[in-house]
XYZ file of C-alpha atoms in Angstrom:
608
model
C 116.715 127.679 89.310
C 113.515 125.647 89.539
C 111.972 124.433 92.790
C 112.357 120.881 91.485
C 116.089 121.057 92.227
C 115.352 122.123 95.783
C 112.968 119.198 96.162
C 115.623 116.912 94.643
C 118.226 118.047 97.204
C 115.812 117.652 100.094
C 115.200 114.022 99.101
C 118.819 112.988 98.459
C 121.474 112.323 101.095
C 123.537 114.028 102.342
C 121.719 117.261 101.378
C 118.659 116.048 103.303
C 120.556 116.609 106.607
C 121.195 120.296 105.834
C 119.051 123.188 107.089
C 116.869 124.815 104.428
C 118.981 127.982 104.408
C 122.046 125.929 103.458
C 120.160 124.277 100.591
C 119.093 127.749 99.418
C 122.732 128.910 99.664
C 123.868 125.975 97.495
C 121.158 126.601 94.870
C 121.919 130.357 94.684
C 125.611 129.703 94.053
C 125.384 126.679 91.746
C 124.250 126.092 88.195
C 122.621 123.439 86.048
C 124.500 122.158 83.028
C 123.420 119.974 80.132
C 125.958 117.280 79.129
C 125.301 115.563 75.769
C 125.740 111.816 75.368
C 129.381 110.692 74.779
C 130.808 113.955 76.193
C 133.852 113.575 78.464
C 133.256 115.423 81.734
C 136.623 114.675 83.379
C 139.783 112.987 82.173
C 142.053 110.781 84.226
C 144.551 112.914 86.235
C 142.368 116.027 85.827
C 141.385 117.989 88.964
C 137.676 118.709 89.393
C 136.511 122.268 90.073
C 132.984 121.229 91.019
C 130.982 118.698 92.934
C 128.708 117.324 90.235
C 125.303 115.932 91.269
C 123.562 113.910 88.558
C 120.009 115.258 88.314
C 119.218 113.214 85.217
C 121.147 110.788 83.005
C 124.199 108.587 83.546
C 127.993 108.496 83.345
C 130.622 105.758 83.184
C 133.990 105.710 84.914
C 136.666 104.261 82.634
C 140.179 103.089 83.426
C 142.534 101.992 80.640
C 139.541 101.819 78.310
C 137.588 99.476 80.636
C 134.324 100.469 82.329
C 134.790 100.398 86.094
C 131.451 101.750 87.272
C 128.257 103.386 86.070
C 126.829 106.412 87.896
C 123.159 107.357 87.712
C 120.633 109.881 89.001
C 121.483 110.906 92.567
C 125.164 109.929 92.315
C 128.113 112.332 92.633
C 131.232 113.087 90.591
C 134.327 114.947 91.767
C 133.835 114.577 95.524
C 137.062 112.596 96.021
C 139.053 115.143 94.019
C 137.676 118.084 96.040
C 137.922 116.529 99.526
C 141.343 114.898 99.179
C 142.791 117.392 96.674
C 143.799 114.780 94.143
C 143.058 114.332 90.454
C 140.443 112.021 89.030
C 141.493 108.372 88.818
C 139.158 107.791 85.854
C 137.854 109.174 82.615
C 134.243 110.260 83.233
C 131.974 110.057 80.172
C 128.240 110.635 79.666
C 126.412 107.536 78.395
C 123.197 109.454 77.772
C 122.076 113.070 77.604
C 122.470 114.261 81.190
C 121.771 117.203 83.498
C 124.205 118.049 86.302
C 124.011 120.386 89.272
C 127.496 121.948 89.431
C 128.438 123.070 92.949
C 131.652 125.158 92.913
C 134.625 123.998 94.963
C 134.529 126.934 97.401
C 130.787 126.510 98.065
C 131.235 122.787 98.663
C 134.181 123.566 100.982
C 132.106 125.972 103.098
C 129.323 123.393 103.515
C 131.578 120.507 104.558
C 133.484 122.744 107.014
C 130.235 123.721 108.776
C 128.518 120.311 108.702
C 130.695 117.313 109.688
C 127.829 114.868 109.035
C 127.646 116.192 105.461
C 131.380 115.639 104.965
C 131.189 112.196 106.575
C 128.838 111.050 103.824
C 131.532 111.567 101.195
C 134.390 110.151 103.263
C 132.615 106.957 104.331
C 134.006 103.799 102.787
C 131.856 101.046 101.287
C 132.514 99.117 104.509
C 131.144 101.958 106.657
C 128.035 102.306 104.486
C 127.261 98.574 104.517
C 127.724 98.413 108.288
C 125.363 101.350 108.732
C 122.967 99.712 106.280
C 122.440 96.403 108.031
C 122.127 98.151 111.380
C 119.373 100.371 109.971
C 117.570 97.315 108.603
C 117.323 95.948 112.146
C 116.220 99.266 113.624
C 112.809 99.613 115.165
C 112.967 97.761 118.476
C 112.311 99.622 121.709
C 115.343 100.302 123.872
C 113.668 98.605 126.817
C 111.302 95.903 125.662
C 109.923 95.541 129.186
C 108.251 98.933 128.675
C 105.986 97.832 125.841
C 102.328 97.271 126.631
C 100.826 93.798 126.480
C 98.604 94.974 123.627
C 101.809 95.484 121.602
C 103.164 92.070 122.592
C 102.756 88.980 120.422
C 100.149 87.059 122.423
C 99.139 83.425 122.090
C 95.783 82.898 120.390
C 93.389 81.681 123.144
C 92.095 78.097 122.964
C 88.644 77.524 124.461
C 86.645 74.501 125.584
C 83.328 73.946 127.341
C 83.102 72.838 130.963
C 81.505 69.535 129.899
C 84.273 68.427 127.498
C 86.302 65.422 128.637
C 90.020 65.742 129.359
C 91.136 63.434 126.553
C 89.545 65.700 123.923
C 90.958 68.812 125.578
C 94.464 67.301 125.690
C 94.172 66.516 121.966
C 93.182 70.129 121.224
C 96.129 71.447 123.224
C 98.543 69.102 121.486
C 97.225 70.017 118.047
C 97.730 73.737 118.726
C 101.082 73.234 120.518
C 99.663 74.972 123.600
C 100.121 74.249 127.299
C 96.733 75.616 128.358
C 93.036 75.695 127.534
C 90.469 78.260 128.700
C 86.914 77.380 129.708
C 84.115 79.485 128.248
C 84.658 82.087 125.536
C 86.295 85.474 124.940
C 83.447 87.350 126.664
C 82.929 84.891 129.513
C 86.035 83.271 131.055
C 84.996 80.369 133.336
C 88.353 78.814 134.189
C 91.725 77.587 132.954
C 93.322 74.139 132.555
C 97.092 73.755 132.144
C 99.372 70.878 131.174
C 100.330 70.690 134.868
C 96.661 70.157 135.773
C 96.494 67.256 133.299
C 99.562 65.606 134.825
C 98.875 66.260 138.514
C 95.087 65.903 138.625
C 94.507 63.161 136.039
C 97.490 61.179 134.739
C 99.413 60.847 138.012
C 96.242 59.532 139.710
C 95.523 56.976 137.005
C 92.135 58.526 136.176
C 90.611 57.682 132.801
C 90.758 61.032 130.907
C 87.530 60.205 129.081
C 85.687 59.971 132.421
C 86.563 63.409 133.789
C 85.464 66.837 132.536
C 87.099 70.248 132.315
C 84.855 71.623 135.032
C 86.225 69.033 137.512
C 89.905 70.062 137.249
C 89.726 73.737 136.226
C 91.338 76.575 138.170
C 88.922 79.391 138.970
C 88.927 82.353 139.324
C 91.483 82.977 136.611
C 94.287 85.499 137.148
C 94.189 87.996 134.241
C 95.912 91.232 133.281
C 94.699 94.267 131.316
C 96.086 94.848 127.822
C 97.316 98.383 128.623
C 99.638 97.078 131.362
C 103.376 96.932 130.681
C 105.329 93.745 130.060
C 107.291 94.057 133.288
C 103.999 94.205 135.222
C 103.022 90.825 133.764
C 106.385 89.445 134.927
C 105.840 90.772 138.450
C 102.324 89.327 138.616
C 103.520 85.886 137.489
C 106.229 85.936 140.165
C 103.858 87.046 142.908
C 101.154 84.528 142.026
C 103.627 81.743 141.113
C 101.928 81.149 137.755
C 103.286 80.712 134.215
C 100.578 82.245 132.032
C 98.117 85.129 132.081
C 95.075 85.765 129.884
C 95.278 89.357 128.604
C 91.935 91.149 128.603
C 90.515 94.417 127.293
C 87.233 95.639 128.767
C 86.583 92.113 130.041
C 87.203 90.422 126.667
C 90.110 87.984 126.243
C 92.610 89.152 123.580
C 95.164 86.383 124.052
C 97.436 84.688 126.558
C 100.992 85.526 127.587
C 103.283 82.799 128.974
C 106.463 83.153 130.984
C 108.484 81.549 128.182
C 107.091 84.157 125.745
C 108.631 86.841 127.928
C 111.893 84.940 128.276
C 112.353 84.543 124.529
C 111.394 88.175 123.875
C 114.697 89.362 125.237
C 118.053 88.185 123.901
C 119.620 87.810 127.345
C 117.418 84.768 127.852
C 119.302 82.713 125.277
C 121.094 81.503 128.390
C 117.748 80.519 129.897
C 116.789 78.521 126.823
C 120.062 76.587 126.682
C 119.789 75.703 130.365
C 116.201 74.542 129.932
C 117.200 72.280 127.042
C 119.981 70.740 129.124
C 117.705 69.776 132.023
C 114.623 68.780 130.006
C 114.097 65.106 129.123
C 110.557 65.162 127.755
C 110.354 65.245 123.948
C 107.071 67.169 124.133
C 108.617 69.823 126.390
C 111.678 69.997 124.148
C 109.305 70.564 121.233
C 107.763 73.504 123.092
C 111.245 74.925 123.673
C 112.044 74.451 119.989
C 108.936 76.460 119.080
C 110.160 79.105 121.529
C 113.436 79.362 119.638
C 111.594 79.828 116.337
C 109.547 82.588 117.920
C 112.672 84.171 119.431
C 114.313 84.920 116.074
C 112.270 88.038 115.280
C 112.633 89.752 118.679
C 116.331 88.882 118.655
C 116.669 90.370 115.185
C 114.874 93.545 116.221
C 117.278 94.158 119.101
C 119.760 95.150 116.380
C 122.055 92.326 117.371
C 124.810 91.748 114.808
C 123.684 89.036 112.360
C 126.908 87.103 112.941
C 126.248 86.939 116.686
C 122.558 86.167 116.193
C 123.336 83.232 113.878
C 125.910 81.852 116.287
C 123.364 82.126 119.114
C 120.853 80.109 117.096
C 123.518 77.541 116.165
C 124.444 77.162 119.830
C 120.820 76.465 120.755
C 120.364 74.029 117.857
C 123.515 72.229 119.000
C 121.954 71.790 122.454
C 118.841 70.215 120.948
C 120.985 67.824 118.884
C 123.130 66.932 121.891
C 120.025 66.280 123.983
C 118.555 64.037 121.257
C 121.840 62.090 121.148
C 121.984 61.652 124.926
C 118.353 60.505 125.109
C 118.985 58.042 122.270
C 122.091 56.585 123.898
C 120.144 56.061 127.123
C 117.749 53.759 125.235
C 120.370 51.312 123.979
C 123.205 49.329 125.474
C 125.493 49.655 122.438
C 128.457 51.965 122.900
C 130.565 52.914 119.906
C 133.317 55.411 119.188
C 131.710 58.030 116.948
C 131.295 61.698 116.142
C 127.956 63.284 115.238
C 128.437 66.081 112.719
C 126.256 68.885 111.369
C 126.909 70.240 107.869
C 125.810 72.934 105.431
C 124.570 76.225 106.911
C 124.322 74.719 110.400
C 127.905 73.486 110.086
C 128.881 77.080 109.264
C 126.716 78.484 112.095
C 124.827 80.581 109.559
C 121.269 79.385 110.010
C 118.460 81.524 111.412
C 115.007 80.574 110.130
C 114.831 76.890 110.972
C 115.142 74.788 107.854
C 116.387 71.212 107.737
C 119.750 70.510 109.355
C 122.176 68.363 107.355
C 123.913 65.833 109.618
C 125.760 62.544 109.670
C 127.924 60.166 111.711
C 131.615 59.297 111.487
C 132.592 56.213 113.503
C 135.874 54.360 113.927
C 135.219 50.606 113.577
C 133.670 48.932 110.510
C 132.138 46.308 112.808
C 130.005 49.026 114.421
C 128.125 49.953 111.244
C 124.814 48.395 112.336
C 125.036 50.011 115.776
C 125.866 53.390 114.239
C 122.820 53.169 111.981
C 120.606 52.256 114.920
C 121.888 55.243 116.897
C 121.493 57.526 113.897
C 117.866 56.523 113.329
C 117.015 57.047 116.997
C 118.597 60.516 116.972
C 116.809 61.613 113.799
C 113.492 60.261 115.094
C 113.852 62.432 118.197
C 114.933 65.512 116.255
C 111.902 65.196 113.976
C 109.602 64.856 116.996
C 111.223 67.916 118.575
C 110.372 69.869 115.438
C 113.426 69.858 113.166
C 112.230 69.569 109.541
C 113.134 66.440 107.609
C 115.863 66.991 105.027
C 114.399 66.727 101.523
C 117.738 65.477 100.190
C 117.960 62.921 103.040
C 121.321 64.266 104.252
C 120.669 62.785 107.688
C 122.146 60.299 110.113
C 119.240 57.950 109.343
C 120.551 57.522 105.788
C 123.450 54.994 105.345
C 125.040 57.363 102.800
C 125.846 59.751 105.631
C 126.785 57.190 108.312
C 130.199 55.665 107.571
C 133.403 54.534 109.273
C 136.244 57.024 108.972
C 138.159 54.910 106.404
C 135.107 54.797 104.139
C 134.605 58.534 104.538
C 138.185 59.022 103.371
C 137.522 56.963 100.241
C 134.253 58.802 99.603
C 135.924 62.189 99.926
C 138.799 61.109 97.697
C 136.310 60.051 95.010
C 134.536 63.430 95.239
C 137.835 65.276 94.852
C 139.227 63.144 92.016
C 135.913 63.246 90.096
C 134.521 66.755 90.618
C 131.312 66.357 88.611
C 128.255 68.515 89.518
C 126.857 65.934 91.975
C 130.194 65.495 93.762
C 130.700 69.274 93.884
C 127.276 69.530 95.554
C 128.220 66.864 98.116
C 131.517 68.572 98.946
C 129.721 71.909 99.366
C 127.571 70.272 102.036
C 130.125 67.984 103.671
C 133.245 70.179 103.771
C 131.550 72.582 106.193
C 131.030 69.795 108.726
C 131.334 70.542 112.419
C 131.280 67.968 115.245
C 128.682 68.612 117.963
C 129.082 65.380 119.949
C 131.532 62.526 120.398
C 135.126 61.884 119.381
C 136.553 65.172 118.095
C 139.873 63.565 117.178
C 138.451 61.537 114.279
C 136.796 64.600 112.711
C 139.999 66.626 113.043
C 142.051 63.822 111.445
C 139.558 63.495 108.594
C 139.807 67.227 107.923
C 143.595 66.952 107.673
C 143.133 64.095 105.229
C 140.810 66.295 103.142
C 143.357 69.142 103.099
C 146.123 66.773 101.973
C 143.967 65.272 99.215
C 143.104 68.733 97.890
C 146.743 69.791 97.976
C 147.528 66.910 95.591
C 144.458 67.594 93.399
C 144.427 71.349 92.818
C 142.240 70.855 89.747
C 139.364 70.168 92.146
C 139.563 73.765 93.428
C 139.733 75.077 89.865
C 136.522 73.219 88.955
C 134.828 74.455 92.145
C 135.857 78.005 91.242
C 134.488 77.654 87.711
C 131.101 76.643 89.144
C 131.221 79.567 91.595
C 131.890 82.073 88.828
C 128.720 80.908 87.059
C 126.637 82.530 89.818
C 126.880 86.184 88.827
C 125.390 88.914 91.005
C 122.025 90.084 89.569
C 123.146 93.560 88.548
C 123.422 94.808 84.982
C 125.809 97.093 83.121
C 123.769 100.169 84.022
C 123.663 99.174 87.686
C 120.056 98.079 87.340
C 118.931 94.905 89.091
C 118.357 91.801 87.014
C 115.061 90.351 88.258
C 112.856 87.407 87.338
C 110.602 88.284 84.396
C 107.731 85.878 85.049
C 106.200 83.216 87.278
C 106.149 83.090 91.049
C 109.104 85.403 91.647
C 108.390 88.013 88.980
C 110.239 91.305 89.712
C 112.284 89.593 92.444
C 115.925 88.524 92.671
C 117.562 85.664 94.580
C 119.822 87.053 97.326
C 121.342 83.668 98.095
C 122.115 82.650 94.521
C 123.382 86.063 93.440
C 125.263 87.179 96.535
C 125.426 84.908 99.568
C 126.346 81.662 97.779
C 129.253 83.123 95.729
C 130.785 84.489 98.937
C 130.248 81.254 100.913
C 131.527 79.010 98.118
C 134.441 81.252 97.163
C 135.615 81.589 100.753
C 135.224 77.818 101.241
C 137.514 77.206 98.248
C 140.227 79.458 99.663
C 139.815 77.883 103.123
C 140.357 74.407 101.643
C 143.380 75.601 99.676
C 144.949 77.234 102.727
C 143.989 74.503 105.240
C 141.754 76.745 107.339
C 139.772 74.557 109.773
C 137.115 77.160 110.663
C 133.749 76.528 109.021
C 131.976 79.865 109.596
C 132.297 82.101 106.519
C 133.204 85.282 108.412
C 135.716 83.407 110.616
C 137.261 81.979 107.441
C 137.565 85.433 105.859
C 139.318 86.741 108.957
C 141.798 83.856 108.764
C 142.325 84.477 105.042
C 142.918 88.254 105.175
C 146.532 87.788 104.106
C 145.371 85.892 100.998
C 142.287 87.923 100.099
C 143.674 91.332 101.052
C 142.808 93.550 104.014
C 140.372 95.887 102.229
C 138.553 93.242 100.189
C 138.247 91.020 103.281
C 136.585 93.803 105.261
C 134.279 94.609 102.338
C 133.363 90.917 102.014
C 132.499 90.626 105.702
C 130.256 93.701 105.677
C 128.650 92.719 102.347
C 127.942 89.228 103.686
C 126.396 90.646 106.858
C 124.286 93.093 104.858
C 122.992 90.375 102.511
C 122.239 87.996 105.402
C 120.482 90.730 107.380
C 118.388 91.782 104.380
C 117.480 88.158 103.669
C 116.421 87.469 107.269
C 114.305 90.628 107.458
C 112.526 89.658 104.238
C 111.980 86.094 105.476
C 110.469 87.349 108.741
C 108.182 89.691 106.787
C 107.010 86.815 104.601
C 106.320 84.598 107.622
C 104.267 87.396 109.199
C 102.304 87.694 105.948
C 101.563 83.951 106.027
C 103.968 83.165 103.197
C 106.749 80.592 102.993
C 110.152 82.197 103.679
C 112.634 82.046 100.802
C 115.677 83.913 99.462
C 113.879 86.273 97.084
C 113.403 90.027 97.484
C 111.786 92.717 95.365
C 114.369 95.527 95.118
C 111.621 98.060 94.353
C 110.275 97.523 97.871
C 113.600 98.629 99.366
C 114.452 102.241 100.190
C 116.864 104.029 97.840
C 119.494 103.788 100.595
C 119.013 100.009 100.782
C 119.023 99.621 97.001
C 122.289 101.547 96.755
C 123.847 99.380 99.454
C 122.617 96.218 97.754
C 124.332 97.363 94.578
C 127.495 98.059 96.596
C 127.329 94.553 98.090
C 126.899 92.952 94.660
C 129.855 94.999 93.382
C 131.983 93.565 96.200
C 130.853 90.049 95.215
C 131.897 90.761 91.616
C 135.258 92.067 92.798
C 135.751 88.899 94.860
C 134.866 86.710 91.886
C 137.391 88.590 89.762
C 140.024 87.939 92.435
C 139.161 84.211 92.475
C 139.241 84.019 88.673
C 142.674 85.607 88.515
C 143.986 83.538 91.443
C 143.051 80.266 89.730
C 144.061 81.576 86.289
C 140.516 81.442 84.929
C 140.506 85.152 84.126
C 143.228 87.495 82.954
């Protein structure tokens, strides 16, 4: 048998976990077989005598004449029959001329009895594989991040000024770069440091004209620094001892960058608590903006801790909620008007499924028609503060500064009723945004009552759910008959596929439809699936949850990679840049999405 087969086994799981002598044992006792196109390898209810490994070619599994799955190079046939001693559930037919490695039953039995990890590969469910997959995607962080050197840490780019520059110009530079410090001199010659506290305490609080005072007059010198080969925890200890918040990091006397206390706080997930507390006590918009930037920077280190994507997204949603609540409280302090209202967030933020900060859809529901003008005034103040804090403006203007999204509860009821009765594409889009609403401030009773009204309207207009389902079924997972990925053929995203459109959206929308039908109040997709297990089915529900987590994890990793490369984050990935393990799992996830769509189609009598 050729050495190519040995190389093939070494590169394909689970054979790659076996010692070389075991691979040699398998090769010595197995044989290669050529299977012509259209040949039937196994028939339904036939027991397999071999574990077949596809070296080249492809096979289809058929049930009642219908193709269930296509197997390709690196896939296995007969493992279920051998391990569980049961006949094949399918007809197995070659769809092209193929070459198989045939491992006899007794040889396969000896290997799995000696190597539990080898057996585990064949007994793992799709759920197990997907769970393992998204955990591997997040792998790579150090167990103890305090033991990384400062050279490995993501430092702030140093900002420099000359000693003769006036404070007004320096303050403008700091503001433009979103920094709280400025260094005097250059990378080779550090002559001092000025901080935002220096500006406040030494200039503004004393009423000094900032154009009349220079950097040299308020600088701190000498400057406390730390060497780049020192560990992160040593920087923390130095900051505590010296009662300072930032340290220039130097290497052979040259400044590499600056580390701030908040950089260290956000580097570790346990300091989510720190961030939320800081937001609660902070009243300065500029300082809130700095905290908001901290949250953006915290996403990658949080992701790399291996934290479950569901938990990570809920963390981020919790922090975003605190920013919104702070903006509301600051706005209400500016005006005398008091109205009975609820501020809601919608879309991905309403579902607590946002990570990379995009725009946050929001609106206001208030009780009295007479308060419309006051509600609009409050809404505009809130949005103005959120934009200044750093939240991006919604391109579609789904914001509390837009009258379309600020309405009394009775008008909201009429609006929703119109959407449900006339489910055209625009109204379907609006419901997809609005029906995931979640109150973050104010009167919770009016939002709960409106949700009940929505459920009752849908119960009387089931056709609305049917139309929503039809639109959902249009978004097919990008995987072809031969299990190859369907990618863009040209333009900006050539050779890429859209993870959101092909996988995430069909799950979100399909689960939303079932939640509306079954009056499930939860807005988070995974929470909804858990509530709907009795309707979806135990196994499919678990597969959906793990597929959703895998797709979300893969999307976030790709977005973080694009940001690091200076690109705009989006939902596209190039499957060829994934490992074979990741590609196989992506195919598994898309298969689960297809299975879910089939279930929806049958449930709403759109498919038979």
